[in-house]
Amino acid sequence: MSRLVRIRPFELDDSREILEIEEAVFHEPNPLLYAMIESRPMEGFIVAEEGGEVVGYLLGALYMDEARILLLAVKEGYRRKGIGSMLVKEYVDSVRGRASMVRLEVRASNLAAQTFYFKQGFKFLGMVSNYYRNGDNAYIMVKPMENMTLLL
């Protein structure tokens, strides 16, 4: 069966589905997500839609010449089907030429996410102690863009 997944900008009507995915995936909704939904950013907030249903989202931001992936989640049952990769590719393509790198933080204990980002071309840069509310550490991962030289 062929899957038709469409990546598109966030719309206010997506809010309920995004918050449900956030709760199911992370079990503690991020206050940043609520703030971004309310402010309706012009770019960097994209969703994956299949059959009229939101099945994933990516929230990113551009700070000067550094793009950041702040949140990425794919609904249970839709994972490992390329949707996360599609969201990351779409976001990276959208900041190409404006960002020297794409940066993110990933929970140090989340090997699956680290492996996913590594496959997307991200490299480990460092660690932040006590990054998450529960005291977990985070790894900083970066994907250098064409206009940046990064020695790792």
Coordinates of N, CA, C and O in Angstrom, one line a residue, residues 57-125:
Y57 N 5.3 16.2 13.5 CA 5.6 17.6 13.4 C 7.1 17.9 13.8 O 7.7 17.1 14.4
L58 N 7.6 19.0 13.3 CA 8.9 19.5 13.6 C 8.7 21.0 13.9 O 8.1 21.7 13.1
L59 N 9.3 21.4 15.0 CA 9.4 22.8 15.4 C 10.8 23.2 15.3 O 11.6 22.7 16.1
G60 N 11.1 24.2 14.5 CA 12.5 24.7 14.3 C 12.5 26.2 14.4 O 11.5 26.8 14.3
A61 N 13.7 26.7 14.6 CA 13.8 28.2 14.6 C 15.2 28.5 14.1 O 16.2 27.7 14.2
L62 N 15.3 29.7 13.5 CA 16.6 30.2 13.0 C 17.0 31.4 13.9 O 16.3 32.4 14.0
Y63 N 18.2 31.2 14.5 CA 18.8 32.2 15.3 C 20.1 32.7 14.6 O 21.0 31.9 14.6
M64 N 20.0 33.9 14.1 CA 21.1 34.4 13.3 C 21.5 33.4 12.2 O 20.7 33.1 11.4
D65 N 22.7 32.8 12.3 CA 23.0 31.8 11.2 C 22.9 30.3 11.7 O 23.5 29.4 11.1
E66 N 22.3 30.1 12.9 CA 22.2 28.8 13.4 C 20.7 28.4 13.4 O 19.9 29.0 14.1
A67 N 20.4 27.3 12.7 CA 19.1 26.7 12.7 C 19.0 25.7 13.9 O 20.0 25.0 14.2
R68 N 17.9 25.7 14.5 CA 17.7 24.7 15.7 C 16.5 23.9 15.4 O 15.4 24.4 15.0
I69 N 16.6 22.6 15.7 CA 15.4 21.7 15.8 C 15.1 21.7 17.3 O 15.8 21.1 18.1
L70 N 13.9 22.2 17.6 CA 13.5 22.3 19.0 C 12.7 21.1 19.4 O 12.8 20.6 20.5
L71 N 11.8 20.7 18.6 CA 11.0 19.5 18.8 C 10.7 18.7 17.6 O 10.5 19.3 16.5
L72 N 10.7 17.4 17.7 CA 10.4 16.5 16.6 C 9.7 15.3 17.2 O 10.2 14.7 18.1
A73 N 8.5 15.0 16.6 CA 7.8 13.8 17.1 C 6.9 13.2 16.0 O 6.4 14.0 15.1
V74 N 6.9 11.9 16.0 CA 6.0 11.2 15.0 C 5.1 10.3 15.8 O 5.6 9.6 16.8
K75 N 3.9 10.2 15.4 CA 2.9 9.5 16.1 C 3.2 8.0 16.1 O 3.7 7.4 15.1
E76 N 2.9 7.3 17.2 CA 3.1 5.9 17.3 C 2.3 5.2 16.2 O 1.2 5.6 15.8
G77 N 2.9 4.2 15.6 CA 2.3 3.5 14.5 C 2.7 4.1 13.1 O 2.5 3.5 12.1
Y78 N 3.3 5.3 13.1 CA 3.8 5.9 11.9 C 5.4 6.0 11.9 O 5.9 6.6 11.0
R79 N 6.0 5.5 13.0 CA 7.4 5.6 13.1 C 8.1 4.6 12.2 O 7.5 3.6 11.8
R80 N 9.4 4.9 11.9 CA 10.2 4.0 11.1 C 9.6 3.8 9.7 O 9.7 2.8 9.1
K81 N 8.9 4.8 9.2 CA 8.3 4.8 7.9 C 8.9 6.0 7.0 O 8.3 6.3 6.0
G82 N 9.9 6.7 7.6 CA 10.5 7.8 6.8 C 9.9 9.2 7.1 O 10.3 10.2 6.5
I83 N 8.9 9.2 7.9 CA 8.2 10.5 8.2 C 9.1 11.5 8.9 O 9.2 12.7 8.5
G84 N 9.8 11.0 9.9 CA 10.8 11.9 10.7 C 11.8 12.4 9.7 O 12.2 13.6 9.7
S85 N 12.3 11.5 8.9 CA 13.4 11.9 7.9 C 12.8 13.0 6.9 O 13.6 13.9 6.6
M86 N 11.6 12.8 6.5 CA 11.0 13.8 5.6 C 10.9 15.2 6.3 O 11.2 16.2 5.7
L87 N 10.5 15.2 7.5 CA 10.4 16.4 8.3 C 11.7 17.1 8.4 O 11.9 18.3 8.2
V88 N 12.8 16.3 8.8 CA 14.1 16.9 9.0 C 14.6 17.4 7.6 O 15.2 18.5 7.6
K89 N 14.4 16.6 6.6 CA 14.9 17.1 5.2 C 14.2 18.4 4.8 O 14.9 19.3 4.3
E90 N 12.9 18.4 5.0 CA 12.2 19.6 4.6 C 12.7 20.9 5.4 O 12.9 21.9 4.9
Y91 N 12.9 20.7 6.7 CA 13.4 21.8 7.5 C 14.8 22.2 7.1 O 15.1 23.4 7.0
V92 N 15.7 21.2 7.0 CA 17.1 21.5 6.6 C 17.1 22.3 5.2 O 17.8 23.3 5.0
D93 N 16.3 21.8 4.3 CA 16.2 22.5 3.0 C 15.7 23.9 3.1 O 16.1 24.8 2.4
S94 N 14.8 24.1 4.0 CA 14.2 25.5 4.2 C 15.2 26.5 4.8 O 15.0 27.7 4.6
V95 N 16.2 26.0 5.5 CA 17.2 27.0 6.0 C 18.5 27.0 5.2 O 19.4 27.7 5.6
R96 N 18.6 26.1 4.2 CA 19.8 26.1 3.4 C 20.1 27.5 2.8 O 19.3 28.2 2.4
G97 N 21.4 27.8 2.9 CA 21.8 29.2 2.5 C 21.7 30.3 3.5 O 22.2 31.3 3.3
R98 N 20.9 30.0 4.6 CA 20.7 31.0 5.6 C 21.4 30.5 6.9 O 21.6 31.3 7.8
A99 N 21.6 29.3 7.1 CA 22.2 28.7 8.3 C 23.5 28.0 8.0 O 23.7 27.3 7.0
S100 N 24.5 28.2 8.9 CA 25.8 27.5 8.8 C 25.7 26.1 9.4 O 26.5 25.2 9.0
M101 N 24.7 25.9 10.2 CA 24.5 24.5 10.8 C 23.1 24.4 11.3 O 22.4 25.4 11.5
V102 N 22.7 23.2 11.5 CA 21.4 22.9 12.2 C 21.8 22.2 13.5 O 22.6 21.2 13.5
R103 N 21.3 22.6 14.6 CA 21.7 22.1 15.9 C 20.4 21.6 16.7 O 19.3 22.1 16.4
L104 N 20.7 20.6 17.5 CA 19.6 20.1 18.4 C 20.2 19.5 19.6 O 21.4 19.3 19.7
E105 N 19.3 19.3 20.6 CA 19.7 18.6 21.8 C 18.9 17.3 21.9 O 17.7 17.3 21.5
V106 N 19.5 16.2 22.3 CA 18.8 14.9 22.3 C 19.1 14.3 23.7 O 20.3 14.4 24.2
R107 N 18.1 13.7 24.3 CA 18.3 13.1 25.6 C 19.5 12.0 25.5 O 19.5 11.2 24.6
A108 N 20.4 12.1 26.5 CA 21.6 11.2 26.4 C 21.2 9.7 26.5 O 21.9 8.9 26.0
S109 N 20.1 9.5 27.1 CA 19.6 8.1 27.2 C 18.8 7.6 26.0 O 18.4 6.4 25.9
N110 N 18.5 8.5 25.0 CA 17.7 8.1 23.9 C 18.5 7.7 22.7 O 18.7 8.5 21.8
L111 N 19.0 6.5 22.8 CA 19.9 5.9 21.7 C 19.2 5.9 20.4 O 19.8 6.1 19.3
A112 N 17.9 5.6 20.4 CA 17.1 5.5 19.1 C 17.1 6.9 18.4 O 17.4 7.0 17.2
A113 N 16.9 7.9 19.1 CA 16.9 9.3 18.5 C 18.3 9.7 18.1 O 18.4 10.3 17.0
Q114 N 19.3 9.4 18.9 CA 20.7 9.7 18.5 C 21.0 9.0 17.2 O 21.6 9.6 16.3
T115 N 20.6 7.7 17.1 CA 20.9 7.0 15.8 C 20.2 7.6 14.7 O 20.7 7.7 13.6
F116 N 18.9 7.9 14.9 CA 18.1 8.6 13.8 C 18.8 9.9 13.3 O 19.0 10.0 12.1
Y117 N 19.2 10.7 14.2 CA 19.9 12.0 13.8 C 21.2 11.7 13.2 O 21.6 12.4 12.2
F118 N 22.0 10.7 13.7 CA 23.2 10.4 13.0 C 23.0 10.0 11.6 O 23.8 10.4 10.7
K119 N 22.0 9.2 11.3 CA 21.6 8.8 9.9 C 21.2 10.0 9.1 O 21.3 10.0 7.8
Q120 N 20.8 11.1 9.7 CA 20.4 12.3 9.0 C 21.6 13.3 8.8 O 21.4 14.3 8.2
G121 N 22.8 12.8 9.2 CA 24.0 13.6 9.0 C 24.4 14.5 10.1 O 25.3 15.3 10.0
F122 N 23.8 14.3 11.3 CA 24.2 15.0 12.5 C 25.4 14.3 13.2 O 25.5 13.1 13.1
K123 N 26.2 15.2 13.8 CA 27.4 14.7 14.6 C 27.3 15.2 16.0 O 26.7 16.2 16.3
F124 N 27.9 14.4 16.9 CA 27.9 14.8 18.3 C 28.9 16.0 18.5 O 30.0 15.9 18.0
L125 N 28.5 17.0 19.3 CA 29.3 18.1 19.5 C 29.7 18.3 21.0 O 30.8 18.7 21.3

